[in-house]
mmCIF file of C-alpha atoms in Angstrom:
data_model
loop_
_atom_site.group_PDB
_atom_site.id
_atom_site.type_symbol
_atom_site.label_atom_id
_atom_site.label_comp_id
_atom_site.label_asym_id
_atom_site.label_seq_id
_atom_site.Cartn_x
_atom_site.Cartn_y
_atom_site.Cartn_z
ATOM 1 C CA UNK A 1 1.329 53.073 8.506
ATOM 2 C CA UNK A 2 4.409 50.843 8.971
ATOM 3 C CA UNK A 3 2.252 48.270 10.774
ATOM 4 C CA UNK A 4 -0.412 48.401 8.065
ATOM 5 C CA UNK A 5 2.121 47.773 5.310
ATOM 6 C CA UNK A 6 3.719 44.808 7.037
ATOM 7 C CA UNK A 7 0.411 43.434 8.238
ATOM 8 C CA UNK A 8 -0.677 43.196 4.601
ATOM 9 C CA UNK A 9 2.739 41.917 3.514
ATOM 10 C CA UNK A 10 2.948 39.130 6.119
ATOM 11 C CA UNK A 11 0.045 37.235 4.550
ATOM 12 C CA UNK A 12 2.080 37.042 1.321
ATOM 13 C CA UNK A 13 4.909 35.405 3.297
ATOM 14 C CA UNK A 14 2.757 32.315 3.765
ATOM 15 C CA UNK A 15 0.544 32.543 0.708
ATOM 16 C CA UNK A 16 -0.904 29.276 -0.583
ATOM 17 C CA UNK A 17 0.455 30.108 -4.049
ATOM 18 C CA UNK A 18 4.089 28.988 -3.864
ATOM 19 C CA UNK A 19 5.260 31.537 -6.441
ATOM 20 C CA UNK A 20 3.723 34.419 -4.480
ATOM 21 C CA UNK A 21 5.190 33.021 -1.272
ATOM 22 C CA UNK A 22 8.683 32.726 -2.760
ATOM 23 C CA UNK A 23 8.640 36.231 -4.275
ATOM 24 C CA UNK A 24 7.480 37.652 -0.935
ATOM 25 C CA UNK A 25 10.374 35.932 0.862
ATOM 26 C CA UNK A 26 12.843 37.150 -1.764
ATOM 27 C CA UNK A 27 11.453 40.678 -1.441
ATOM 28 C CA UNK A 28 11.770 40.510 2.337
ATOM 29 C CA UNK A 29 15.386 39.427 1.903
ATOM 30 C CA UNK A 30 16.032 42.599 -0.130
ATOM 31 C CA UNK A 31 14.211 44.860 2.349
ATOM 32 C CA UNK A 32 16.019 43.711 5.500
ATOM 33 C CA UNK A 33 19.381 45.398 4.735
ATOM 34 C CA UNK A 34 17.558 48.612 3.871
ATOM 35 C CA UNK A 35 15.303 48.737 6.929
ATOM 36 C CA UNK A 36 17.601 47.064 9.496
ATOM 37 C CA UNK A 37 16.598 47.853 13.086
ATOM 38 C CA UNK A 38 13.628 49.888 11.849
ATOM 39 C CA UNK A 39 11.957 46.482 11.547
ATOM 40 C CA UNK A 40 11.966 46.137 15.351
ATOM 41 C CA UNK A 41 8.299 47.175 15.813
ATOM 42 C CA UNK A 42 7.111 44.449 13.431
ATOM 43 C CA UNK A 43 9.730 41.726 13.925
ATOM 44 C CA UNK A 44 7.551 39.663 16.279
ATOM 45 C CA UNK A 45 4.838 39.643 13.622
ATOM 46 C CA UNK A 46 7.168 38.935 10.697
ATOM 47 C CA UNK A 47 9.349 36.119 12.033
ATOM 48 C CA UNK A 48 6.476 33.635 12.445
ATOM 49 C CA UNK A 49 5.217 34.522 8.967
ATOM 50 C CA UNK A 50 8.696 34.034 7.504
ATOM 51 C CA UNK A 51 9.520 30.840 9.400
ATOM 52 C CA UNK A 52 6.265 28.883 9.766
ATOM 53 C CA UNK A 53 5.905 26.406 6.897
ATOM 54 C CA UNK A 54 8.692 28.054 4.882
ATOM 55 C CA UNK A 55 11.596 26.413 6.712
ATOM 56 C CA UNK A 56 9.840 23.038 6.439
ATOM 57 C CA UNK A 57 8.848 23.573 2.816
ATOM 58 C CA UNK A 58 9.546 20.767 0.381
ATOM 59 C CA UNK A 59 9.824 23.434 -2.330
ATOM 60 C CA UNK A 60 13.582 24.106 -2.602
ATOM 61 C CA UNK A 61 13.033 27.698 -3.768
ATOM 62 C CA UNK A 62 10.865 28.564 -0.774
ATOM 63 C CA UNK A 63 13.212 26.841 1.665
ATOM 64 C CA UNK A 64 16.246 28.645 0.190
ATOM 65 C CA UNK A 65 14.450 32.001 0.271
ATOM 66 C CA UNK A 66 13.404 31.440 3.902
ATOM 67 C CA UNK A 67 16.941 30.537 4.999
ATOM 68 C CA UNK A 68 18.266 33.620 3.162
ATOM 69 C CA UNK A 69 15.778 35.786 5.061
ATOM 70 C CA UNK A 70 16.828 34.308 8.406
ATOM 71 C CA UNK A 71 20.488 34.858 7.497
ATOM 72 C CA UNK A 72 19.789 38.474 6.506
ATOM 73 C CA UNK A 73 17.993 39.066 9.808
ATOM 74 C CA UNK A 74 21.023 37.749 11.681
ATOM 75 C CA UNK A 75 23.382 39.934 9.654
ATOM 76 C CA UNK A 76 21.475 43.205 9.759
ATOM 77 C CA UNK A 77 19.494 43.301 13.015
ATOM 78 C CA UNK A 78 20.740 43.459 16.569
ATOM 79 C CA UNK A 79 20.693 40.007 18.106
ATOM 80 C CA UNK A 80 18.611 41.117 21.098
ATOM 81 C CA UNK A 81 15.713 41.824 18.714
ATOM 82 C CA UNK A 82 15.873 38.276 17.364
ATOM 83 C CA UNK A 83 16.479 36.312 20.549
ATOM 84 C CA UNK A 84 12.898 36.047 21.847
ATOM 85 C CA UNK A 85 11.148 35.344 18.525
ATOM 86 C CA UNK A 86 13.840 32.827 17.521
ATOM 87 C CA UNK A 87 13.576 31.062 20.908
ATOM 88 C CA UNK A 88 9.814 30.872 20.602
ATOM 89 C CA UNK A 89 10.024 29.464 17.089
ATOM 90 C CA UNK A 90 12.731 26.953 18.018
ATOM 91 C CA UNK A 91 10.588 25.759 20.906
ATOM 92 C CA UNK A 92 7.418 25.138 18.918
ATOM 93 C CA UNK A 93 8.628 24.149 15.439
ATOM 94 C CA UNK A 94 9.437 20.634 14.335
ATOM 95 C CA UNK A 95 11.584 18.937 11.726
ATOM 96 C CA UNK A 96 14.180 20.814 9.707
ATOM 97 C CA UNK A 97 12.766 24.182 10.779
ATOM 98 C CA UNK A 98 13.428 23.398 14.455
ATOM 99 C CA UNK A 99 16.978 22.357 13.607
ATOM 100 C CA UNK A 100 17.577 25.521 11.534
ATOM 101 C CA UNK A 101 16.256 27.832 14.250
ATOM 102 C CA UNK A 102 18.224 26.042 16.978
ATOM 103 C CA UNK A 103 21.421 26.413 14.940
ATOM 104 C CA UNK A 104 20.768 30.146 14.512
ATOM 105 C CA UNK A 105 20.244 30.518 18.253
ATOM 106 C CA UNK A 106 23.502 28.730 18.976
#
């Protein structure tokens, strides 16, 4: 059921409606400290949904919410869970998002 919940939730993380997208990112930011390493089964599915488009967003609210989510992941999850998905994202992103992900990896 955990996968079903987050599978449905991930589409909200890159919703075409910017308000829905921002609220989903803000909600994810609140959930991370509560779920912590329990997110490990779905982290490879969630990171692309949280990072793609959001870290390159021209909407300051979406960009801020996305960077807060990435920061919360770094604070509350073991780094080994984040290493592979962050490396993959840093490799294939461009612009500000690539810079942000590279800085987090460093």
